[in-house]
CSV table of C-alpha atoms in Angstrom, one decimal:
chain,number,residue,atom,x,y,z
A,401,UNK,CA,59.3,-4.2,-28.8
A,402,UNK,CA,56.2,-4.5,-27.0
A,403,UNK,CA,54.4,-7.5,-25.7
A,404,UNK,CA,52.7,-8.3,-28.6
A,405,UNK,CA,56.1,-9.2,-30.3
A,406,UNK,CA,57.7,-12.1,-28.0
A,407,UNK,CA,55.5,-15.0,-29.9
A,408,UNK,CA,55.0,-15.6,-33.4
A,409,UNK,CA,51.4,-15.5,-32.7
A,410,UNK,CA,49.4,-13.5,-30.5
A,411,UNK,CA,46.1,-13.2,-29.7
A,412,UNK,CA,44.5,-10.3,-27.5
A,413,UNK,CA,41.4,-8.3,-27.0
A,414,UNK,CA,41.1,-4.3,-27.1
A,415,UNK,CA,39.5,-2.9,-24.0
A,416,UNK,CA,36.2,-2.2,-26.2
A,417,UNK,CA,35.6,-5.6,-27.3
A,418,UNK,CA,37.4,-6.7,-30.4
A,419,UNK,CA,39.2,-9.8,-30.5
A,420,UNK,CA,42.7,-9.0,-32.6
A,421,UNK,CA,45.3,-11.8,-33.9
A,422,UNK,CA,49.1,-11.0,-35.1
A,423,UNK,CA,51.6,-13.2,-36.7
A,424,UNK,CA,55.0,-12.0,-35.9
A,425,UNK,CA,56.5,-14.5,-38.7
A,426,UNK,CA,55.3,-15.4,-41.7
A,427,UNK,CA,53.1,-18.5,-41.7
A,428,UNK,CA,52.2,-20.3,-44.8
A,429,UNK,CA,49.0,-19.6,-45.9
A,430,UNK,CA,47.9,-17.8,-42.5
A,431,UNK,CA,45.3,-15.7,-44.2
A,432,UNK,CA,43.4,-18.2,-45.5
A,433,UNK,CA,43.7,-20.0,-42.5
A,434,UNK,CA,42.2,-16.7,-40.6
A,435,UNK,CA,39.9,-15.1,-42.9
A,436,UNK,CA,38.0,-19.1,-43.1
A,437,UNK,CA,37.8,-18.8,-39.1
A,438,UNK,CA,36.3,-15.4,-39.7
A,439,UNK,CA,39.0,-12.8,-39.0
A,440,UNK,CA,38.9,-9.8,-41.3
A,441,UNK,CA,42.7,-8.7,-42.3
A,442,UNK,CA,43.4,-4.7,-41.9
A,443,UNK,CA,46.7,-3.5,-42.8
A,444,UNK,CA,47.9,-1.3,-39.9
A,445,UNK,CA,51.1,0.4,-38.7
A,446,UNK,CA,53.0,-1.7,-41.2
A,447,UNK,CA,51.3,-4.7,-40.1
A,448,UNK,CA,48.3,-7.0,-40.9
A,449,UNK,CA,46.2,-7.4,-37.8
A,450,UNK,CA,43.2,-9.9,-38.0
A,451,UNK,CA,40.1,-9.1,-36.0
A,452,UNK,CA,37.1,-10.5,-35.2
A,453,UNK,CA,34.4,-7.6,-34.0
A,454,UNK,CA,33.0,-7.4,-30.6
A,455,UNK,CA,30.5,-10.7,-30.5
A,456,UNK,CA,29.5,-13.2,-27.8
A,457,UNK,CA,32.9,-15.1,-26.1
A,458,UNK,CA,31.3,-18.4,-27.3
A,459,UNK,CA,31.5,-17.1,-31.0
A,460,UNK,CA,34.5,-15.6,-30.6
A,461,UNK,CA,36.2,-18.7,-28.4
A,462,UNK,CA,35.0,-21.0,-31.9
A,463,UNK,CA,36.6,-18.7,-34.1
A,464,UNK,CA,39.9,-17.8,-32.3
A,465,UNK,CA,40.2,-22.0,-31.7
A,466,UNK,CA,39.6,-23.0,-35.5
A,467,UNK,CA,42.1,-20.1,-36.5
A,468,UNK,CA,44.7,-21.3,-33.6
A,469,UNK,CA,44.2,-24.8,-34.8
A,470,UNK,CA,44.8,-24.1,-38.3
A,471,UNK,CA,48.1,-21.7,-37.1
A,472,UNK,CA,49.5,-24.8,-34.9
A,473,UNK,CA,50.3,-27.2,-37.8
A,474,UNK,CA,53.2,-24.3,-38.6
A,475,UNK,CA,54.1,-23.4,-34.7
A,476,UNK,CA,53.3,-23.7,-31.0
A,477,UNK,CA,55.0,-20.4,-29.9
A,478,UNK,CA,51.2,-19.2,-29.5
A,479,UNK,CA,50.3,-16.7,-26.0
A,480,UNK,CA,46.2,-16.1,-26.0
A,481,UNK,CA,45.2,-13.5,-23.5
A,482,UNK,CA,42.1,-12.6,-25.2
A,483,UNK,CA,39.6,-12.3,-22.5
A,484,UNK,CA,36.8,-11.8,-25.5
A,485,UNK,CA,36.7,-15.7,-26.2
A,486,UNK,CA,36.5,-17.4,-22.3
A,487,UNK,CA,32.9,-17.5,-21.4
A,488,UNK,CA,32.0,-16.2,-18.0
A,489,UNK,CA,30.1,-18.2,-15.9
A,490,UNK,CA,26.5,-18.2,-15.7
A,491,UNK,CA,25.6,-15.4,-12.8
A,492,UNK,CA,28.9,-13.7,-12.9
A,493,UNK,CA,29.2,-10.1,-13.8
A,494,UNK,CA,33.0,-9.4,-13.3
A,495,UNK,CA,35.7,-12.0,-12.8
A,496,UNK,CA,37.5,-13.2,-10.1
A,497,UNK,CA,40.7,-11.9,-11.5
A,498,UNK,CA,42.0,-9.0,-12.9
A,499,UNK,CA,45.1,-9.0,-14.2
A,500,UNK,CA,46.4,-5.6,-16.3
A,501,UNK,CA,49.5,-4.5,-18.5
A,502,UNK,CA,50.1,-0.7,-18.0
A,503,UNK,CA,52.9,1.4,-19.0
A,504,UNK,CA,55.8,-1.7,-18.4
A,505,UNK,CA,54.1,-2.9,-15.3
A,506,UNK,CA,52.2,-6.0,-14.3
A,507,UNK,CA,49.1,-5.5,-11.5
A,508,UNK,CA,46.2,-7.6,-10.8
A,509,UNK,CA,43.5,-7.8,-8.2
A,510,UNK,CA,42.1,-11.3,-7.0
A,511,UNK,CA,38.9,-11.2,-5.2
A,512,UNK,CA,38.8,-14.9,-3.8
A,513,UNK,CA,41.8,-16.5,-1.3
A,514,UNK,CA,42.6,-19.5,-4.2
A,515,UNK,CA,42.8,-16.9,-6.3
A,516,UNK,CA,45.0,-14.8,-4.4
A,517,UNK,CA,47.2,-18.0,-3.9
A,518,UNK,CA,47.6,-19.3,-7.3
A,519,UNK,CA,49.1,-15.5,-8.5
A,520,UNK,CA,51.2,-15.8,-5.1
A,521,UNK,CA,52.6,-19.3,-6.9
A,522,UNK,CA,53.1,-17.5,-9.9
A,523,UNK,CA,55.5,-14.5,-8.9
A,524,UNK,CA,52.8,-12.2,-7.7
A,525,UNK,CA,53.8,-9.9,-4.2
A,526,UNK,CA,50.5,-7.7,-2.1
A,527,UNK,CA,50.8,-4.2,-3.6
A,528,UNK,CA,49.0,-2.3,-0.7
A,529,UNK,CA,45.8,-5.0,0.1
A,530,UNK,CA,45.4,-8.6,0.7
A,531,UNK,CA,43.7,-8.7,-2.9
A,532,UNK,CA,45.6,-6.2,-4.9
A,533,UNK,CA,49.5,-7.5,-6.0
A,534,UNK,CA,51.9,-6.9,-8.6
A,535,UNK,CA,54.9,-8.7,-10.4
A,536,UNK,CA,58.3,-7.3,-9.2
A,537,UNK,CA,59.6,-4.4,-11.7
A,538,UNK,CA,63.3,-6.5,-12.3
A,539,UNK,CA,61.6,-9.1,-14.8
A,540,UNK,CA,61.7,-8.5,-17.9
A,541,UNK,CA,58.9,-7.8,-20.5
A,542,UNK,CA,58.9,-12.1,-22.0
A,543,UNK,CA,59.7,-13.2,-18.4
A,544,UNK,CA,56.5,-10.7,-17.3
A,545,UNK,CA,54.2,-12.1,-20.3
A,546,UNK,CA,55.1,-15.7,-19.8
A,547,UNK,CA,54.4,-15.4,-16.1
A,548,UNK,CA,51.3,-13.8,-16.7
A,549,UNK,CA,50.1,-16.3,-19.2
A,550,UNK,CA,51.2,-19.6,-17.0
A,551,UNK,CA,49.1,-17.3,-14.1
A,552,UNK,CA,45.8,-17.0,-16.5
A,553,UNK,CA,46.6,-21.2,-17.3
A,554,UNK,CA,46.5,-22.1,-13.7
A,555,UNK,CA,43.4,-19.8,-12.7
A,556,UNK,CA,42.1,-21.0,-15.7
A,557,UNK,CA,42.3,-24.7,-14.4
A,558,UNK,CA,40.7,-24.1,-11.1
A,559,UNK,CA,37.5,-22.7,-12.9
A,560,UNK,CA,38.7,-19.3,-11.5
A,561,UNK,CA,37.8,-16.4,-14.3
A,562,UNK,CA,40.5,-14.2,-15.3
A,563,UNK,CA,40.2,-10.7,-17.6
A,564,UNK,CA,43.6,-9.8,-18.7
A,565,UNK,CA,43.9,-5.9,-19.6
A,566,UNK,CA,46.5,-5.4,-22.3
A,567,UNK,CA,46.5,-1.8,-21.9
A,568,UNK,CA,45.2,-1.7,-25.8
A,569,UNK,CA,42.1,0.3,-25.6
A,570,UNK,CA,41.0,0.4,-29.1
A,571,UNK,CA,41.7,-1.4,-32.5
A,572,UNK,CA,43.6,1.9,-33.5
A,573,UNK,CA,45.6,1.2,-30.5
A,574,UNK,CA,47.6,-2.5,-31.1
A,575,UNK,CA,51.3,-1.4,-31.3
A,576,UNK,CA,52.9,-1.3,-35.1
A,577,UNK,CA,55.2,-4.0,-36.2
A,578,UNK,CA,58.2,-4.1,-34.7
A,579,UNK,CA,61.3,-2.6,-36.2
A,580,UNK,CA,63.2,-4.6,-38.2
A,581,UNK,CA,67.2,-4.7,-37.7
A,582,UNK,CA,68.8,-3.2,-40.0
A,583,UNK,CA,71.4,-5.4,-42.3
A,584,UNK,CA,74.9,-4.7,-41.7
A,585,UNK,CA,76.6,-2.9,-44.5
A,586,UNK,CA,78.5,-5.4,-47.3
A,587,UNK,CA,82.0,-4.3,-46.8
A,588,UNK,CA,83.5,-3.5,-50.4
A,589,UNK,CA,85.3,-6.1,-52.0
A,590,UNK,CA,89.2,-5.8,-52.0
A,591,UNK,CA,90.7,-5.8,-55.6
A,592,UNK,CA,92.0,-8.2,-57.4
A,593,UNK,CA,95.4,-9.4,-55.9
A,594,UNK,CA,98.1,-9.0,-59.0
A,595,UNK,CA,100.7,-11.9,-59.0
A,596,UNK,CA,104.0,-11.7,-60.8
A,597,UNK,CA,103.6,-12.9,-64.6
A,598,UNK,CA,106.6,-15.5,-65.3
């Protein structure tokens, strides 16, 4: 399982731009719901991935709200982390925040003080420097992604921009589905008991 998998919807963004959304249950009618936002459907790794391409985060913040919309008549268990659809603010080249997802660890770097003490709040320890901290190694991977999105939510809040690095660097890159579990096998029936005849 990867952190892709904990929600039954997740949208992301691929280092190089693209703006991906999975389903990780079947939702009725999910593809018409997507491909009217704009998505495109690829089949990959035993998966269908929607994607919008690399566009401005005002086009693709429209898009990825009319599909989320759409998606939350069926369910709420939705985690966005795509940092292609939040707008940076006029004047800003890089955000405030940086937070990344590498190889089953959590860092991020915070270049303002209310920035550094909203992760603090969150779970976040220093890693080294006063702006650079991570999440300690003992939580879990859906206690590590739900910290990380409540993190993003509460930056978010306080106007303070947030990139969050999924470790995905291309399209070619979003994990496959996960594995299904396998069904027990149906034991074999016992035969027929044979009472005495009278």
């Amino acid at each position: 399982m990867t952190i892709t998998d904990h929600h039954d919807i997740f949208i992301g963004s691929t280092s190089d731009g693209w703006t991906f959304l999975l389903l990780n249950r079947p939702i009725h009618h999910a593809t018409l719901i997507l491909t009217g936002a704009g998505f495109t459907a690829r089949e990959h790794r035993g998966r269908t991935v929607y994607l919008l391409p690399p566009e401005t985060a005002e086009d693709a913040h429209e898009r990825a709200g009319i599909a989320a919309y759409g998606l939350m008549t069926h369910t709420h268990d939705l985690v966005d982390l795509a940092w292609t659809t939040r707008p940076q603010p006029a004047g800003t080249t890089a955000p405030d925040v940086n937070i990344g997802f590498h190889e089953g660890s959590v860092t991020a770097s915070a270049t303002t003080g209310q920035a550094q003490a909203v992760l603090a709040q969150h779970g976040f320890t220093n890693a080294g420097t006063a702006r650079d901290f991570t999440l300690p190694d003992q939580l879990g991977e859906t206690d590590a992604l739900n910290t990380v999105v409540h993190a993003e939510a509460h930056l978010f809040s306080h106007g303070i921009s947030v990139r969050v690095d999924l470790g995905i660097a291309t399209v070619q890159d979003i994990p496959p589905a996960p594995p299904r579990p396998r069904s027990a096998p149906i034991p074999p029936c016992p035969p027929p008991s044979r009472g005495r005849s009278r």
